[in-house]
Amino acid sequence: MTVQIDSLAIGTDTADVAAADVDRLFDEVSTLDATILDAIERRTRLARTLAASTSEADGSDREADSYGDLGSDGRVFSRMLSRLAQMTR
């Protein structure tokens, strides 16, 4: 199943904004953002270690289409993660 990130939007007609605990929701989003950033940093370190330990002559692309379920947005996200790993700091 392919899900475009844009299609994940929830309209105000389907969400009970008045009954939602907005502060709790902001806190949860903030927590998730921190977890995602930590995971991206760890993935970047691991990808750099893998790149350094494998032969460039190998030429095989071992990266799976892990984000294919997100459609074209997933491909963009995958390329962004690859670019992060290729950047030097």
PDB file of N, CA and C in Angstrom:
ATOM      1  N   MET A   1       0.843  -1.175   0.000  1.00  0.00           N
ATOM      2  CA  MET A   1       0.000   0.000   0.000  1.00  0.00           C
ATOM      3  C   MET A   1       0.883   1.231   0.000  1.00  0.00           C
ATOM      4  N   THR A   2       0.593   2.148  -0.889  1.00  0.00           N
ATOM      5  CA  THR A   2       1.348   3.391  -0.968  1.00  0.00           C
ATOM      6  C   THR A   2       0.555   4.513  -0.329  1.00  0.00           C
ATOM      7  N   VAL A   3       1.212   5.246   0.560  1.00  0.00           N
ATOM      8  CA  VAL A   3       0.575   6.365   1.243  1.00  0.00           C
ATOM      9  C   VAL A   3       1.429   7.594   1.022  1.00  0.00           C
ATOM     10  N   GLN A   4       0.909   8.566   0.308  1.00  0.00           N
ATOM     11  CA  GLN A   4       1.619   9.827   0.154  1.00  0.00           C
ATOM     12  C   GLN A   4       1.573  10.569   1.485  1.00  0.00           C
ATOM     13  N   ILE A   5       2.672  11.184   1.864  1.00  0.00           N
ATOM     14  CA  ILE A   5       2.710  11.939   3.114  1.00  0.00           C
ATOM     15  C   ILE A   5       1.625  13.002   3.122  1.00  0.00           C
ATOM     16  N   ASP A   6       1.413  13.651   1.971  1.00  0.00           N
ATOM     17  CA  ASP A   6       0.375  14.678   1.889  1.00  0.00           C
ATOM     18  C   ASP A   6      -1.005  14.129   2.216  1.00  0.00           C
ATOM     19  N   SER A   7      -1.222  12.842   1.954  1.00  0.00           N
ATOM     20  CA  SER A   7      -2.540  12.262   2.186  1.00  0.00           C
ATOM     21  C   SER A   7      -2.782  11.951   3.659  1.00  0.00           C
ATOM     22  N   LEU A   8      -1.772  12.133   4.479  1.00  0.00           N
ATOM     23  CA  LEU A   8      -1.922  11.860   5.903  1.00  0.00           C
ATOM     24  C   LEU A   8      -2.578  13.021   6.650  1.00  0.00           C
ATOM     25  N   ALA A   9      -2.780  14.119   5.958  1.00  0.00           N
ATOM     26  CA  ALA A   9      -3.383  15.300   6.586  1.00  0.00           C
ATOM     27  C   ALA A   9      -4.800  14.984   7.052  1.00  0.00           C
ATOM     28  N   ILE A  10      -5.140  15.478   8.230  1.00  0.00           N
ATOM     29  CA  ILE A  10      -6.473  15.298   8.789  1.00  0.00           C
ATOM     30  C   ILE A  10      -7.139  16.662   8.815  1.00  0.00           C
ATOM     31  N   GLY A  11      -8.288  16.745   8.214  1.00  0.00           N
ATOM     32  CA  GLY A  11      -9.021  17.999   8.207  1.00  0.00           C
ATOM     33  C   GLY A  11      -9.636  18.262   9.565  1.00  0.00           C
ATOM     34  N   THR A  12      -9.951  19.524   9.821  1.00  0.00           N
ATOM     35  CA  THR A  12     -10.544  19.873  11.111  1.00  0.00           C
ATOM     36  C   THR A  12     -11.923  19.258  11.274  1.00  0.00           C
ATOM     37  N   ASP A  13     -12.556  18.892  10.167  1.00  0.00           N
ATOM     38  CA  ASP A  13     -13.863  18.270  10.279  1.00  0.00           C
ATOM     39  C   ASP A  13     -13.775  16.859  10.844  1.00  0.00           C
ATOM     40  N   THR A  14     -12.625  16.184  10.702  1.00  0.00           N
ATOM     41  CA  THR A  14     -12.491  14.822  11.204  1.00  0.00           C
ATOM     42  C   THR A  14     -11.798  14.763  12.561  1.00  0.00           C
ATOM     43  N   ALA A  15     -11.230  15.853  13.007  1.00  0.00           N
ATOM     44  CA  ALA A  15     -10.545  15.868  14.293  1.00  0.00           C
ATOM     45  C   ALA A  15     -11.347  16.731  15.271  1.00  0.00           C
ATOM     46  N   ASP A  16     -11.513  16.217  16.453  1.00  0.00           N
ATOM     47  CA  ASP A  16     -12.248  16.958  17.474  1.00  0.00           C
ATOM     48  C   ASP A  16     -11.264  17.854  18.213  1.00  0.00           C
ATOM     49  N   VAL A  17     -10.942  18.990  17.591  1.00  0.00           N
ATOM     50  CA  VAL A  17      -9.930  19.899  18.121  1.00  0.00           C
ATOM     51  C   VAL A  17     -10.342  20.450  19.475  1.00  0.00           C
ATOM     52  N   ALA A  18     -11.622  20.739  19.654  1.00  0.00           N
ATOM     53  CA  ALA A  18     -12.091  21.328  20.905  1.00  0.00           C
ATOM     54  C   ALA A  18     -11.870  20.381  22.082  1.00  0.00           C
ATOM     55  N   ALA A  19     -11.998  19.078  21.843  1.00  0.00           N
ATOM     56  CA  ALA A  19     -11.867  18.114  22.930  1.00  0.00           C
ATOM     57  C   ALA A  19     -10.433  17.638  23.124  1.00  0.00           C
ATOM     58  N   ALA A  20      -9.562  17.947  22.175  1.00  0.00           N
ATOM     59  CA  ALA A  20      -8.186  17.465  22.252  1.00  0.00           C
ATOM     60  C   ALA A  20      -7.403  18.214  23.314  1.00  0.00           C
ATOM     61  N   ASP A  21      -6.518  17.508  23.958  1.00  0.00           N
ATOM     62  CA  ASP A  21      -5.597  18.126  24.898  1.00  0.00           C
ATOM     63  C   ASP A  21      -4.407  18.619  24.081  1.00  0.00           C
ATOM     64  N   VAL A  22      -4.500  19.854  23.615  1.00  0.00           N
ATOM     65  CA  VAL A  22      -3.530  20.406  22.678  1.00  0.00           C
ATOM     66  C   VAL A  22      -2.114  20.394  23.250  1.00  0.00           C
ATOM     67  N   ASP A  23      -1.948  20.735  24.495  1.00  0.00           N
ATOM     68  CA  ASP A  23      -0.610  20.727  25.100  1.00  0.00           C
ATOM     69  C   ASP A  23      -0.016  19.330  25.090  1.00  0.00           C
ATOM     70  N   ARG A  24      -0.821  18.339  25.407  1.00  0.00           N
ATOM     71  CA  ARG A  24      -0.355  16.953  25.407  1.00  0.00           C
ATOM     72  C   ARG A  24       0.045  16.538  23.991  1.00  0.00           C
ATOM     73  N   LEU A  25      -0.742  16.941  23.003  1.00  0.00           N
ATOM     74  CA  LEU A  25      -0.432  16.600  21.618  1.00  0.00           C
ATOM     75  C   LEU A  25       0.876  17.264  21.168  1.00  0.00           C
ATOM     76  N   PHE A  26       1.068  18.541  21.513  1.00  0.00           N
ATOM     77  CA  PHE A  26       2.327  19.212  21.181  1.00  0.00           C
ATOM     78  C   PHE A  26       3.512  18.519  21.846  1.00  0.00           C
ATOM     79  N   ASP A  27       3.349  18.118  23.103  1.00  0.00           N
ATOM     80  CA  ASP A  27       4.416  17.407  23.805  1.00  0.00           C
ATOM     81  C   ASP A  27       4.738  16.082  23.124  1.00  0.00           C
ATOM     82  N   GLU A  28       3.706  15.363  22.714  1.00  0.00           N
ATOM     83  CA  GLU A  28       3.918  14.080  22.054  1.00  0.00           C
ATOM     84  C   GLU A  28       4.618  14.263  20.702  1.00  0.00           C
ATOM     85  N   VAL A  29       4.206  15.267  19.941  1.00  0.00           N
ATOM     86  CA  VAL A  29       4.869  15.556  18.666  1.00  0.00           C
ATOM     87  C   VAL A  29       6.324  15.929  18.913  1.00  0.00           C
ATOM     88  N   SER A  30       6.589  16.717  19.924  1.00  0.00           N
ATOM     89  CA  SER A  30       7.946  17.121  20.264  1.00  0.00           C
ATOM     90  C   SER A  30       8.802  15.907  20.627  1.00  0.00           C
ATOM     91  N   THR A  31       8.240  15.007  21.394  1.00  0.00           N
ATOM     92  CA  THR A  31       8.943  13.779  21.772  1.00  0.00           C
ATOM     93  C   THR A  31       9.248  12.931  20.543  1.00  0.00           C
ATOM     94  N   LEU A  32       8.269  12.792  19.664  1.00  0.00           N
ATOM     95  CA  LEU A  32       8.477  12.032  18.434  1.00  0.00           C
ATOM     96  C   LEU A  32       9.545  12.678  17.555  1.00  0.00           C
ATOM     97  N   ASP A  33       9.528  14.007  17.456  1.00  0.00           N
ATOM     98  CA  ASP A  33      10.541  14.713  16.665  1.00  0.00           C
ATOM     99  C   ASP A  33      11.942  14.437  17.199  1.00  0.00           C
ATOM    100  N   ALA A  34      12.098  14.461  18.510  1.00  0.00           N
ATOM    101  CA  ALA A  34      13.402  14.181  19.115  1.00  0.00           C
ATOM    102  C   ALA A  34      13.838  12.746  18.827  1.00  0.00           C
ATOM    103  N   THR A  35      12.913  11.811  18.895  1.00  0.00           N
ATOM    104  CA  THR A  35      13.212  10.410  18.611  1.00  0.00           C
ATOM    105  C   THR A  35      13.618  10.231  17.151  1.00  0.00           C
ATOM    106  N   ILE A  36      12.898  10.891  16.251  1.00  0.00           N
ATOM    107  CA  ILE A  36      13.205  10.811  14.823  1.00  0.00           C
ATOM    108  C   ILE A  36      14.595  11.392  14.548  1.00  0.00           C
ATOM    109  N   LEU A  37      14.905  12.551  15.126  1.00  0.00           N
ATOM    110  CA  LEU A  37      16.221  13.163  14.920  1.00  0.00           C
ATOM    111  C   LEU A  37      17.344  12.278  15.453  1.00  0.00           C
ATOM    112  N   ASP A  38      17.123  11.673  16.626  1.00  0.00           N
ATOM    113  CA  ASP A  38      18.121  10.750  17.177  1.00  0.00           C
ATOM    114  C   ASP A  38      18.335   9.563  16.230  1.00  0.00           C
ATOM    115  N   ALA A  39      17.243   9.016  15.695  1.00  0.00           N
ATOM    116  CA  ALA A  39      17.336   7.880  14.782  1.00  0.00           C
ATOM    117  C   ALA A  39      18.061   8.268  13.492  1.00  0.00           C
ATOM    118  N   ILE A  40      17.795   9.454  12.973  1.00  0.00           N
ATOM    119  CA  ILE A  40      18.464   9.913  11.752  1.00  0.00           C
ATOM    120  C   ILE A  40      19.957  10.101  12.001  1.00  0.00           C
ATOM    121  N   GLU A  41      20.315  10.658  13.146  1.00  0.00           N
ATOM    122  CA  GLU A  41      21.732  10.826  13.474  1.00  0.00           C
ATOM    123  C   GLU A  41      22.425   9.472  13.594  1.00  0.00           C
ATOM    124  N   ARG A  42      21.781   8.515  14.236  1.00  0.00           N
ATOM    125  CA  ARG A  42      22.358   7.169  14.380  1.00  0.00           C
ATOM    126  C   ARG A  42      22.483   6.498  13.012  1.00  0.00           C
ATOM    127  N   ARG A  43      21.440   6.615  12.179  1.00  0.00           N
ATOM    128  CA  ARG A  43      21.466   6.025  10.844  1.00  0.00           C
ATOM    129  C   ARG A  43      22.592   6.628  10.018  1.00  0.00           C
ATOM    130  N   THR A  44      22.780   7.939  10.138  1.00  0.00           N
ATOM    131  CA  THR A  44      23.842   8.618   9.396  1.00  0.00           C
ATOM    132  C   THR A  44      25.204   8.093   9.813  1.00  0.00           C
ATOM    133  N   ARG A  45      25.420   7.945  11.119  1.00  0.00           N
ATOM    134  CA  ARG A  45      26.701   7.403  11.602  1.00  0.00           C
ATOM    135  C   ARG A  45      26.927   5.989  11.085  1.00  0.00           C
ATOM    136  N   LEU A  46      25.888   5.149  11.141  1.00  0.00           N
ATOM    137  CA  LEU A  46      26.019   3.772  10.668  1.00  0.00           C
ATOM    138  C   LEU A  46      26.281   3.710   9.170  1.00  0.00           C
ATOM    139  N   ALA A  47      25.584   4.537   8.394  1.00  0.00           N
ATOM    140  CA  ALA A  47      25.784   4.552   6.942  1.00  0.00           C
ATOM    141  C   ALA A  47      27.202   4.993   6.597  1.00  0.00           C
ATOM    142  N   ARG A  48      27.723   5.970   7.333  1.00  0.00           N
ATOM    143  CA  ARG A  48      29.097   6.422   7.095  1.00  0.00           C
ATOM    144  C   ARG A  48      30.092   5.324   7.430  1.00  0.00           C
ATOM    145  N   THR A  49      29.848   4.606   8.524  1.00  0.00           N
ATOM    146  CA  THR A  49      30.721   3.494   8.904  1.00  0.00           C
ATOM    147  C   THR A  49      30.682   2.407   7.840  1.00  0.00           C
ATOM    148  N   LEU A  50      29.493   2.087   7.363  1.00  0.00           N
ATOM    149  CA  LEU A  50      29.362   1.088   6.299  1.00  0.00           C
ATOM    150  C   LEU A  50      30.086   1.526   5.038  1.00  0.00           C
ATOM    151  N   ALA A  51      29.923   2.781   4.659  1.00  0.00           N
ATOM    152  CA  ALA A  51      30.572   3.287   3.448  1.00  0.00           C
ATOM    153  C   ALA A  51      32.087   3.220   3.578  1.00  0.00           C
ATOM    154  N   ALA A  52      32.587   3.517   4.761  1.00  0.00           N
ATOM    155  CA  ALA A  52      34.032   3.487   4.979  1.00  0.00           C
ATOM    156  C   ALA A  52      34.579   2.063   4.994  1.00  0.00           C
ATOM    157  N   SER A  53      33.750   1.108   5.365  1.00  0.00           N
ATOM    158  CA  SER A  53      34.242  -0.262   5.503  1.00  0.00           C
ATOM    159  C   SER A  53      33.975  -1.128   4.282  1.00  0.00           C
ATOM    160  N   THR A  54      33.234  -0.623   3.310  1.00  0.00           N
ATOM    161  CA  THR A  54      32.973  -1.409   2.108  1.00  0.00           C
ATOM    162  C   THR A  54      33.729  -0.828   0.937  1.00  0.00           C
ATOM    163  N   SER A  55      34.020  -1.655  -0.003  1.00  0.00           N
ATOM    164  CA  SER A  55      34.768  -1.230  -1.183  1.00  0.00           C
ATOM    165  C   SER A  55      33.860  -0.477  -2.137  1.00  0.00           C
ATOM    166  N   GLU A  56      34.332   0.676  -2.609  1.00  0.00           N
ATOM    167  CA  GLU A  56      33.578   1.431  -3.601  1.00  0.00           C
ATOM    168  C   GLU A  56      33.509   0.660  -4.912  1.00  0.00           C
ATOM    169  N   ALA A  57      34.446  -0.255  -5.130  1.00  0.00           N
ATOM    170  CA  ALA A  57      34.450  -1.056  -6.349  1.00  0.00           C
ATOM    171  C   ALA A  57      33.314  -2.072  -6.344  1.00  0.00           C
ATOM    172  N   ASP A  58      32.783  -2.336  -5.161  1.00  0.00           N
ATOM    173  CA  ASP A  58      31.684  -3.288  -5.029  1.00  0.00           C
ATOM    174  C   ASP A  58      30.530  -2.886  -5.942  1.00  0.00           C
ATOM    175  N   GLY A  59      30.154  -1.606  -5.879  1.00  0.00           N
ATOM    176  CA  GLY A  59      29.152  -1.075  -6.774  1.00  0.00           C
ATOM    177  C   GLY A  59      27.726  -1.514  -6.505  1.00  0.00           C
ATOM    178  N   SER A  60      27.516  -2.384  -5.561  1.00  0.00           N
ATOM    179  CA  SER A  60      26.155  -2.850  -5.312  1.00  0.00           C
ATOM    180  C   SER A  60      25.412  -1.869  -4.437  1.00  0.00           C
ATOM    181  N   ASP A  61      24.179  -1.664  -4.772  1.00  0.00           N
ATOM    182  CA  ASP A  61      23.338  -0.749  -3.998  1.00  0.00           C
ATOM    183  C   ASP A  61      22.517  -1.597  -3.040  1.00  0.00           C
ATOM    184  N   ARG A  62      22.940  -1.635  -1.800  1.00  0.00           N
ATOM    185  CA  ARG A  62      22.271  -2.488  -0.824  1.00  0.00           C
ATOM    186  C   ARG A  62      21.107  -1.808  -0.136  1.00  0.00           C
ATOM    187  N   GLU A  63      20.941  -0.519  -0.380  1.00  0.00           N
ATOM    188  CA  GLU A  63      19.843   0.196   0.260  1.00  0.00           C
ATOM    189  C   GLU A  63      18.536  -0.262  -0.342  1.00  0.00           C
ATOM    190  N   ALA A  64      17.676  -0.775   0.500  1.00  0.00           N
ATOM    191  CA  ALA A  64      16.358  -1.201   0.048  1.00  0.00           C
ATOM    192  C   ALA A  64      15.445   0.017  -0.053  1.00  0.00           C
ATOM    193  N   ASP A  65      14.351  -0.177  -0.742  1.00  0.00           N
ATOM    194  CA  ASP A  65      13.373   0.902  -0.846  1.00  0.00           C
ATOM    195  C   ASP A  65      12.523   0.890   0.426  1.00  0.00           C
ATOM    196  N   SER A  66      13.154   1.260   1.529  1.00  0.00           N
ATOM    197  CA  SER A  66      12.504   1.203   2.836  1.00  0.00           C
ATOM    198  C   SER A  66      11.321   2.133   2.972  1.00  0.00           C
ATOM    199  N   TYR A  67      11.310   3.170   2.165  1.00  0.00           N
ATOM    200  CA  TYR A  67      10.275   4.182   2.297  1.00  0.00           C
ATOM    201  C   TYR A  67       9.349   4.205   1.095  1.00  0.00           C
ATOM    202  N   GLY A  68       9.335   3.132   0.339  1.00  0.00           N
ATOM    203  CA  GLY A  68       8.498   3.028  -0.845  1.00  0.00           C
ATOM    204  C   GLY A  68       7.022   3.171  -0.558  1.00  0.00           C
ATOM    205  N   ASP A  69       6.595   2.780   0.620  1.00  0.00           N
ATOM    206  CA  ASP A  69       5.176   2.906   0.979  1.00  0.00           C
ATOM    207  C   ASP A  69       4.719   4.355   1.056  1.00  0.00           C
ATOM    208  N   LEU A  70       5.673   5.276   1.110  1.00  0.00           N
ATOM    209  CA  LEU A  70       5.334   6.696   1.158  1.00  0.00           C
ATOM    210  C   LEU A  70       5.276   7.315  -0.231  1.00  0.00           C
ATOM    211  N   GLY A  71       5.408   6.500  -1.256  1.00  0.00           N
ATOM    212  CA  GLY A  71       5.328   6.989  -2.628  1.00  0.00           C
ATOM    213  C   GLY A  71       6.511   7.873  -2.981  1.00  0.00           C
ATOM    214  N   SER A  72       6.261   8.901  -3.790  1.00  0.00           N
ATOM    215  CA  SER A  72       7.352   9.770  -4.231  1.00  0.00           C
ATOM    216  C   SER A  72       7.982  10.507  -3.054  1.00  0.00           C
ATOM    217  N   ASP A  73       7.200  10.811  -2.023  1.00  0.00           N
ATOM    218  CA  ASP A  73       7.769  11.451  -0.831  1.00  0.00           C
ATOM    219  C   ASP A  73       8.780  10.520  -0.155  1.00  0.00           C
ATOM    220  N   GLY A  74       8.528   9.231  -0.175  1.00  0.00           N
ATOM    221  CA  GLY A  74       9.452   8.266   0.407  1.00  0.00           C
ATOM    222  C   GLY A  74      10.770   8.228  -0.337  1.00  0.00           C
ATOM    223  N   ARG A  75      10.704   8.319  -1.664  1.00  0.00           N
ATOM    224  CA  ARG A  75      11.935   8.341  -2.460  1.00  0.00           C
ATOM    225  C   ARG A  75      12.740   9.607  -2.164  1.00  0.00           C
ATOM    226  N   VAL A  76      12.058  10.724  -2.000  1.00  0.00           N
ATOM    227  CA  VAL A  76      12.742  11.983  -1.657  1.00  0.00           C
ATOM    228  C   VAL A  76      13.385  11.851  -0.286  1.00  0.00           C
ATOM    229  N   PHE A  77      12.658  11.290   0.670  1.00  0.00           N
ATOM    230  CA  PHE A  77      13.181  11.106   2.021  1.00  0.00           C
ATOM    231  C   PHE A  77      14.404  10.194   2.011  1.00  0.00           C
ATOM    232  N   SER A  78      14.345   9.118   1.237  1.00  0.00           N
ATOM    233  CA  SER A  78      15.465   8.192   1.134  1.00  0.00           C
ATOM    234  C   SER A  78      16.701   8.882   0.560  1.00  0.00           C
ATOM    235  N   ARG A  79      16.510   9.702  -0.475  1.00  0.00           N
ATOM    236  CA  ARG A  79      17.636  10.446  -1.049  1.00  0.00           C
ATOM    237  C   ARG A  79      18.203  11.441  -0.048  1.00  0.00           C
ATOM    238  N   MET A  80      17.338  12.067   0.730  1.00  0.00           N
ATOM    239  CA  MET A  80      17.800  13.021   1.737  1.00  0.00           C
ATOM    240  C   MET A  80      18.669  12.308   2.780  1.00  0.00           C
ATOM    241  N   LEU A  81      18.237  11.132   3.218  1.00  0.00           N
ATOM    242  CA  LEU A  81      19.027  10.373   4.189  1.00  0.00           C
ATOM    243  C   LEU A  81      20.381   9.984   3.601  1.00  0.00           C
ATOM    244  N   SER A  82      20.389   9.619   2.325  1.00  0.00           N
ATOM    245  CA  SER A  82      21.653   9.272   1.670  1.00  0.00           C
ATOM    246  C   SER A  82      22.583  10.472   1.597  1.00  0.00           C
ATOM    247  N   ARG A  83      22.029  11.637   1.279  1.00  0.00           N
ATOM    248  CA  ARG A  83      22.857  12.847   1.217  1.00  0.00           C
ATOM    249  C   ARG A  83      23.435  13.180   2.576  1.00  0.00           C
ATOM    250  N   LEU A  84      22.646  13.008   3.633  1.00  0.00           N
ATOM    251  CA  LEU A  84      23.164  13.272   4.986  1.00  0.00           C
ATOM    252  C   LEU A  84      24.352  12.394   5.283  1.00  0.00           C
ATOM    253  N   ALA A  85      24.291  11.144   4.871  1.00  0.00           N
ATOM    254  CA  ALA A  85      25.382  10.209   5.146  1.00  0.00           C
ATOM    255  C   ALA A  85      26.627  10.558   4.331  1.00  0.00           C
ATOM    256  N   GLN A  86      26.436  11.174   3.169  1.00  0.00           N
ATOM    257  CA  GLN A  86      27.568  11.498   2.293  1.00  0.00           C
ATOM    258  C   GLN A  86      28.241  12.800   2.670  1.00  0.00           C
ATOM    259  N   MET A  87      27.544  13.644   3.417  1.00  0.00           N
ATOM    260  CA  MET A  87      28.118  14.923   3.824  1.00  0.00           C
ATOM    261  C   MET A  87      29.224  14.695   4.836  1.00  0.00           C
ATOM    262  N   THR A  88      30.247  15.517   4.776  1.00  0.00           N
ATOM    263  CA  THR A  88      31.297  15.445   5.786  1.00  0.00           C
ATOM    264  C   THR A  88      31.102  16.576   6.759  1.00  0.00           C
ATOM    265  N   ARG A  89      31.419  16.325   7.984  1.00  0.00           N
ATOM    266  CA  ARG A  89      31.270  17.350   9.027  1.00  0.00           C
ATOM    267  C   ARG A  89      32.606  17.731   9.570  1.00  0.00           C
TER     268      ARG A  89
END
